[in-house]
mmCIF file with all atom_site columns, C-alpha atoms in Angstrom:
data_model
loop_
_atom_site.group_PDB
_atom_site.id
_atom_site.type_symbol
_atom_site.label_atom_id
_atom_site.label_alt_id
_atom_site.label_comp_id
_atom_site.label_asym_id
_atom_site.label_entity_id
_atom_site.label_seq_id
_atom_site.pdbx_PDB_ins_code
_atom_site.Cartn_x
_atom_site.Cartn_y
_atom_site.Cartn_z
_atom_site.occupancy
_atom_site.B_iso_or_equiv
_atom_site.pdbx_formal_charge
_atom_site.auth_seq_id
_atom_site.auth_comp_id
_atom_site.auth_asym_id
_atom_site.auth_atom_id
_atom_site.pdbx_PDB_model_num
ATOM 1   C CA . UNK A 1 1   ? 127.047 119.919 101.541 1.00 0.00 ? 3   UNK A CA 1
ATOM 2   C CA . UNK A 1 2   ? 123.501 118.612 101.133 1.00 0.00 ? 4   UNK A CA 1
ATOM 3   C CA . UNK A 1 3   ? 124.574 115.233 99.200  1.00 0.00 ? 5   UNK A CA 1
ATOM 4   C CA . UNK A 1 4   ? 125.971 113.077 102.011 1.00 0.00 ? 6   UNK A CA 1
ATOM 5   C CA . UNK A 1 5   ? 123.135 113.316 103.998 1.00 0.00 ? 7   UNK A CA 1
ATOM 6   C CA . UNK A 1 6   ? 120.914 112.796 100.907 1.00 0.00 ? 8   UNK A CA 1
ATOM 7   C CA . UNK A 1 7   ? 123.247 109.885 100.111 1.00 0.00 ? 9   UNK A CA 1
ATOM 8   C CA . UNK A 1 8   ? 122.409 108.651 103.487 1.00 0.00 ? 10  UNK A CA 1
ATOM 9   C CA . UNK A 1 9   ? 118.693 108.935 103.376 1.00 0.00 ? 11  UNK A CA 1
ATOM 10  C CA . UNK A 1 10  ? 117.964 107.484 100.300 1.00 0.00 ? 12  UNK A CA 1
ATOM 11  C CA . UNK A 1 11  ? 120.913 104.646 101.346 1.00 0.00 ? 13  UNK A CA 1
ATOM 12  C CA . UNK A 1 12  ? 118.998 104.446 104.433 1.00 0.00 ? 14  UNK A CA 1
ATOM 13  C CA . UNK A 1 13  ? 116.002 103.788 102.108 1.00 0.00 ? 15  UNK A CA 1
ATOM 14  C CA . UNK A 1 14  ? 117.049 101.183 99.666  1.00 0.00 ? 16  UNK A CA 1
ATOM 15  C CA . UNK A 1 15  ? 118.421 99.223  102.831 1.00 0.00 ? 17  UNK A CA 1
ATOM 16  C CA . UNK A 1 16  ? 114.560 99.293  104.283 1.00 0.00 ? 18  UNK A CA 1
ATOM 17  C CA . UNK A 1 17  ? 113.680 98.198  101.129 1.00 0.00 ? 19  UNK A CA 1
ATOM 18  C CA . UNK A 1 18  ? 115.935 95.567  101.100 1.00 0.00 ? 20  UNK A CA 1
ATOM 19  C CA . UNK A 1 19  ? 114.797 93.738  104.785 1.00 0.00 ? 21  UNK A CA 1
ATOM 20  C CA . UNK A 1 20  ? 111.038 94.611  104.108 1.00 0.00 ? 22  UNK A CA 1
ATOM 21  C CA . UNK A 1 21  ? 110.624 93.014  100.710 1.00 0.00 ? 23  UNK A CA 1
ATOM 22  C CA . UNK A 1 22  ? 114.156 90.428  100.854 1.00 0.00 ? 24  UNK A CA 1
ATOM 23  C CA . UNK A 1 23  ? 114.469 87.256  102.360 1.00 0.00 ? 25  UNK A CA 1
ATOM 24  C CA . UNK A 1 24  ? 113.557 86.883  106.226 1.00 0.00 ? 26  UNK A CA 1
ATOM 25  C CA . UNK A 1 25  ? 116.514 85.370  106.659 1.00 0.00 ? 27  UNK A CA 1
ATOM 26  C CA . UNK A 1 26  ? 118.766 87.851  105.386 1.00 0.00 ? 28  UNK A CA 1
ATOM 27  C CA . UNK A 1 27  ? 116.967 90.943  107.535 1.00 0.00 ? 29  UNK A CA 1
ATOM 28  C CA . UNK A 1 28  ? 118.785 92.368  110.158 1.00 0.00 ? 30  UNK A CA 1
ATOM 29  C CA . UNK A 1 29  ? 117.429 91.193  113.661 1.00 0.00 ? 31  UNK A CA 1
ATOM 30  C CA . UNK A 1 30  ? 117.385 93.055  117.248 1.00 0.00 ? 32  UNK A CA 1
ATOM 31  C CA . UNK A 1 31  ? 116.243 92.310  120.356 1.00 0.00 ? 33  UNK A CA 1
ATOM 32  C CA . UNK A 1 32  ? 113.676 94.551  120.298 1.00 0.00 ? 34  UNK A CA 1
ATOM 33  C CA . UNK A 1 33  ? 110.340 92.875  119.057 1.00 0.00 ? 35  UNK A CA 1
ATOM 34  C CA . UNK A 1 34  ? 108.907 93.539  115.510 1.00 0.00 ? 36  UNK A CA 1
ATOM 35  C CA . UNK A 1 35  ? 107.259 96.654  116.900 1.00 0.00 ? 37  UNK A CA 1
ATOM 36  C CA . UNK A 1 36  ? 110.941 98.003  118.140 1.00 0.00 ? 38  UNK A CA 1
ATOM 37  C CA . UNK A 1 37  ? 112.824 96.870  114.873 1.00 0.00 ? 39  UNK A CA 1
ATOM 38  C CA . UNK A 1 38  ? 109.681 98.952  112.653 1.00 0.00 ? 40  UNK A CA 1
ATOM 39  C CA . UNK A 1 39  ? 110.035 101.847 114.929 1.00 0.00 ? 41  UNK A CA 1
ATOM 40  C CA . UNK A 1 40  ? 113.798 102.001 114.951 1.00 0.00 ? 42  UNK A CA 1
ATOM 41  C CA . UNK A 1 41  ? 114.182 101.252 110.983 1.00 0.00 ? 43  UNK A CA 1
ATOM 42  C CA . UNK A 1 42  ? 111.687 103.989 110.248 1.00 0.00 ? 44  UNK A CA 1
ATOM 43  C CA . UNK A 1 43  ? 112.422 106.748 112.891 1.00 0.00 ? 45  UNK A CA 1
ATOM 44  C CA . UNK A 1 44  ? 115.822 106.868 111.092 1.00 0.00 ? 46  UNK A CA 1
ATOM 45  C CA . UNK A 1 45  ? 115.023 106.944 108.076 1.00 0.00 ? 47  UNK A CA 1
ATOM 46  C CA . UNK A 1 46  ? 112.475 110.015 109.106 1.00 0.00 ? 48  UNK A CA 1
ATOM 47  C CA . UNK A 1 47  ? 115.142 111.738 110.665 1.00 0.00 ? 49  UNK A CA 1
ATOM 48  C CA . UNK A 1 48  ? 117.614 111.079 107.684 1.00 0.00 ? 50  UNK A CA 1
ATOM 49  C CA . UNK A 1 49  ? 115.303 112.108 105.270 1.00 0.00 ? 51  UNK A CA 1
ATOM 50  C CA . UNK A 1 50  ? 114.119 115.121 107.354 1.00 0.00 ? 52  UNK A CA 1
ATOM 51  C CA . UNK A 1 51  ? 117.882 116.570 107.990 1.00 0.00 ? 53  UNK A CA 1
ATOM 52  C CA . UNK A 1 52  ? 118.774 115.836 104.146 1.00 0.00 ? 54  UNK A CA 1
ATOM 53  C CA . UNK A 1 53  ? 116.101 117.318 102.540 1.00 0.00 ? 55  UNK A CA 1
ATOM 54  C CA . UNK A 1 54  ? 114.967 121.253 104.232 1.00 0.00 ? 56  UNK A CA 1
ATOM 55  C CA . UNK A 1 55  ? 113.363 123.291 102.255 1.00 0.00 ? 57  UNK A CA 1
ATOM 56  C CA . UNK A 1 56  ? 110.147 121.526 101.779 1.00 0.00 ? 58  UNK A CA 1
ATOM 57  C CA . UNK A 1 57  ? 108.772 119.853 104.902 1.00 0.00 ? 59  UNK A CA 1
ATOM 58  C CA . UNK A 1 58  ? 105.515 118.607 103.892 1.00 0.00 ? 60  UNK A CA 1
ATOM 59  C CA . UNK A 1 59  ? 106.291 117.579 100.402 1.00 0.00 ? 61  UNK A CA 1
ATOM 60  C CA . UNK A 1 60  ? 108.809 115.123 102.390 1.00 0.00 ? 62  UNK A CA 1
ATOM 61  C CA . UNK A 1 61  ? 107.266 114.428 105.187 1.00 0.00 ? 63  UNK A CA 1
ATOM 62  C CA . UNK A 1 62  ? 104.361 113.348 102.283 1.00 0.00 ? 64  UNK A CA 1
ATOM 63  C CA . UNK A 1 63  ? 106.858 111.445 100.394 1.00 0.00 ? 65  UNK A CA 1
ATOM 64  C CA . UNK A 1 64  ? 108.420 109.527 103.799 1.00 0.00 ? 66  UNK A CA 1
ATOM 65  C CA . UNK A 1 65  ? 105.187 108.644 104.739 1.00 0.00 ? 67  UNK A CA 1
ATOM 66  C CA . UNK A 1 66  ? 104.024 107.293 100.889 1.00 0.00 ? 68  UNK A CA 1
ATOM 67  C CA . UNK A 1 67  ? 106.982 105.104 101.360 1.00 0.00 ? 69  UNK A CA 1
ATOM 68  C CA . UNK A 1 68  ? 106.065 103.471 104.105 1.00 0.00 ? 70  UNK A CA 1
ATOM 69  C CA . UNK A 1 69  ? 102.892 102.628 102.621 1.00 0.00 ? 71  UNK A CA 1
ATOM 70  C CA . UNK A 1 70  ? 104.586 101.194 98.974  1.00 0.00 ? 72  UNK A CA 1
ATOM 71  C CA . UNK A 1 71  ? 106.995 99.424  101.267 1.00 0.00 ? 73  UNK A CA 1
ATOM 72  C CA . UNK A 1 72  ? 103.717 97.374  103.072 1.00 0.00 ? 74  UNK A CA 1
ATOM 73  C CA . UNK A 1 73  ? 101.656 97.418  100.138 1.00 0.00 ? 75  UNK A CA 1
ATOM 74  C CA . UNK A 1 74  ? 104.476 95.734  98.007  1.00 0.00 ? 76  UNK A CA 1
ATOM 75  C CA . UNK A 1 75  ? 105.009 93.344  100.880 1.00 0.00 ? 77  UNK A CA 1
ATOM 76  C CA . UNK A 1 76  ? 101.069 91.659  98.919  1.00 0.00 ? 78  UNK A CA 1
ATOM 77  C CA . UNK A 1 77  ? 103.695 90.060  96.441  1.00 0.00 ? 79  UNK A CA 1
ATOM 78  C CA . UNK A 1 78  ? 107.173 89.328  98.798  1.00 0.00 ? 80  UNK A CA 1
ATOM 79  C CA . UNK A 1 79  ? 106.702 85.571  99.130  1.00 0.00 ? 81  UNK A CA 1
ATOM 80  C CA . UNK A 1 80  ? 106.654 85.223  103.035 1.00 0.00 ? 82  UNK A CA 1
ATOM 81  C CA . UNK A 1 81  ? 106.166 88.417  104.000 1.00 0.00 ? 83  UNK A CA 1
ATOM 82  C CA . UNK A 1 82  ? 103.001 89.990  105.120 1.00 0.00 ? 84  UNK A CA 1
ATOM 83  C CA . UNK A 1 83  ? 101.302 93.351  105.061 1.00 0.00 ? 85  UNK A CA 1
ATOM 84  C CA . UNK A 1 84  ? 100.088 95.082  108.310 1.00 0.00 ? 86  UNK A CA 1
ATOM 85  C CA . UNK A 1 85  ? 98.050  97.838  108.434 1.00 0.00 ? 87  UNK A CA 1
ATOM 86  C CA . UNK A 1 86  ? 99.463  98.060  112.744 1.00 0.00 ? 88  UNK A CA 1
ATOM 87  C CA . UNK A 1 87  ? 103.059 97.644  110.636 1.00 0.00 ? 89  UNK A CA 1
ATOM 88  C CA . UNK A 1 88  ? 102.375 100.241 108.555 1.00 0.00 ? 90  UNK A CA 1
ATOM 89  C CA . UNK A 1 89  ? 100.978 102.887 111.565 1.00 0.00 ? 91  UNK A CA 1
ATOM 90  C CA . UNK A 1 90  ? 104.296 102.088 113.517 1.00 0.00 ? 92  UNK A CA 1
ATOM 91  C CA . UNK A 1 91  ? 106.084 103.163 110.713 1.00 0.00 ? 93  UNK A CA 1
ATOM 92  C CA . UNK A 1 92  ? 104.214 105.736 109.608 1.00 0.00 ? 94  UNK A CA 1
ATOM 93  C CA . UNK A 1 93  ? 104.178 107.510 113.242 1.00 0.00 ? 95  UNK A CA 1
ATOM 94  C CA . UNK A 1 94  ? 107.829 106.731 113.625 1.00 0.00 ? 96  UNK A CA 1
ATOM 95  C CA . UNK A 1 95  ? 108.745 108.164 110.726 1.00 0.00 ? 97  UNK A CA 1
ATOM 96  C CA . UNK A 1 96  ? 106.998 111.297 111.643 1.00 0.00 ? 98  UNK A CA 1
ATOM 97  C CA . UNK A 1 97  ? 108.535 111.264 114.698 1.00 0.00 ? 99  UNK A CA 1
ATOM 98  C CA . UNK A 1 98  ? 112.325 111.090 113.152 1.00 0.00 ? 100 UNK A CA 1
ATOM 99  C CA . UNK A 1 99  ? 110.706 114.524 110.699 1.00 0.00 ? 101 UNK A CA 1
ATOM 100 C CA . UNK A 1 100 ? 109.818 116.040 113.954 1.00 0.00 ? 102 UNK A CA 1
ATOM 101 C CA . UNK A 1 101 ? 113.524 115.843 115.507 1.00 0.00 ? 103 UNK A CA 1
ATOM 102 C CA . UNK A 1 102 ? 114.902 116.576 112.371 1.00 0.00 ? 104 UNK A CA 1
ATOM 103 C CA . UNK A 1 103 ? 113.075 119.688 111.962 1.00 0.00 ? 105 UNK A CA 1
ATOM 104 C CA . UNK A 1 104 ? 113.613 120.476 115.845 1.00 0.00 ? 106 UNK A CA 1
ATOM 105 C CA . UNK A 1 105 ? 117.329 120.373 115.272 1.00 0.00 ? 107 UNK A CA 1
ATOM 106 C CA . UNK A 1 106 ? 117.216 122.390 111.793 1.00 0.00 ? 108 UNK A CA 1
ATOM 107 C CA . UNK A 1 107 ? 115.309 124.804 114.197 1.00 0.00 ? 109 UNK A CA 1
ATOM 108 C CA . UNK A 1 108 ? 118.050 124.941 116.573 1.00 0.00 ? 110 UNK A CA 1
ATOM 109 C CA . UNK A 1 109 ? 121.163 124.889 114.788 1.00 0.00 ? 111 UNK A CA 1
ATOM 110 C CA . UNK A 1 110 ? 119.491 128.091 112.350 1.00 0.00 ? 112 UNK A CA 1
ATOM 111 C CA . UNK A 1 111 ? 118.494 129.797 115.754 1.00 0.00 ? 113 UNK A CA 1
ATOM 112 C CA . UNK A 1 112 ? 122.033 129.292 117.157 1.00 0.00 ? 114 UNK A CA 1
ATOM 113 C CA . UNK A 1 113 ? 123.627 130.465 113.653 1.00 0.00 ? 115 UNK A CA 1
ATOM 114 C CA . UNK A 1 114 ? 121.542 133.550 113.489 1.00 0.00 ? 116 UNK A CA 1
ATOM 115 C CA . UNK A 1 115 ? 122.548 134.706 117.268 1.00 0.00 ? 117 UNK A CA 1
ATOM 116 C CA . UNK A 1 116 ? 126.316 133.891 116.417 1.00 0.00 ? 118 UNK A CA 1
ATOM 117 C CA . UNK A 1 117 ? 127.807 137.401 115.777 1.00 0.00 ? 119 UNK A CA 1
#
């Protein structure tokens, strides 16, 4: 049962991709401030990725992370877009942040299983 959430993670992914390197225009926009809309974007994709993909935490916690770093590096060559380092550390630490939940609830839900009878 492992492909819908990885469907949804690398979905989640390509749709990043999409409003970081597309057309302003055609982003998504909230009311919440570049900051918010980083944070948001990449906390859920940290959280898809970690919930989708369990048995190696660093190697995808390493991989969540790279992305955010292609996605502001390639950002050098999207006309009218700009690359950040303070973009990239939002995402970066939101992303970690979405691993971190995701792990805490693959913690939880294995705990609960195990004590089930």
């Amino acid at each position: 049962m492992t492909i819908i959430p990885r469907l949804i993670a690398w979905g989640l992914a390509a749709a990043i991709a999409f409003a970081t390197l597309g057309p302003a225009e055609r982003r998504p926009h909230l009311n919440l401030g570049q900051n918010g809309e980083h944070a948001l974007a990449f906390m859920l994709l940290g959280l898809a990725f970690g919930l989708a993909h369990t048995r190696n935490r660093s190697l995808t916690a390493t991989l969540v992370i790279a992305f955010t770093g292609l996605i502001e590096i390639l950002q050098f060559w999207a006309p009218g877009r700009h690359a950040r380092m303070s973009d990239f550390v939002v995402d970066a630490l939101a992303a970690s942040l979405g691993l971190l939940v995701a792990a805490a609830l693959d913690w939880k839900l294995r705990r609960t299983q195990r004590s089930l009878p």
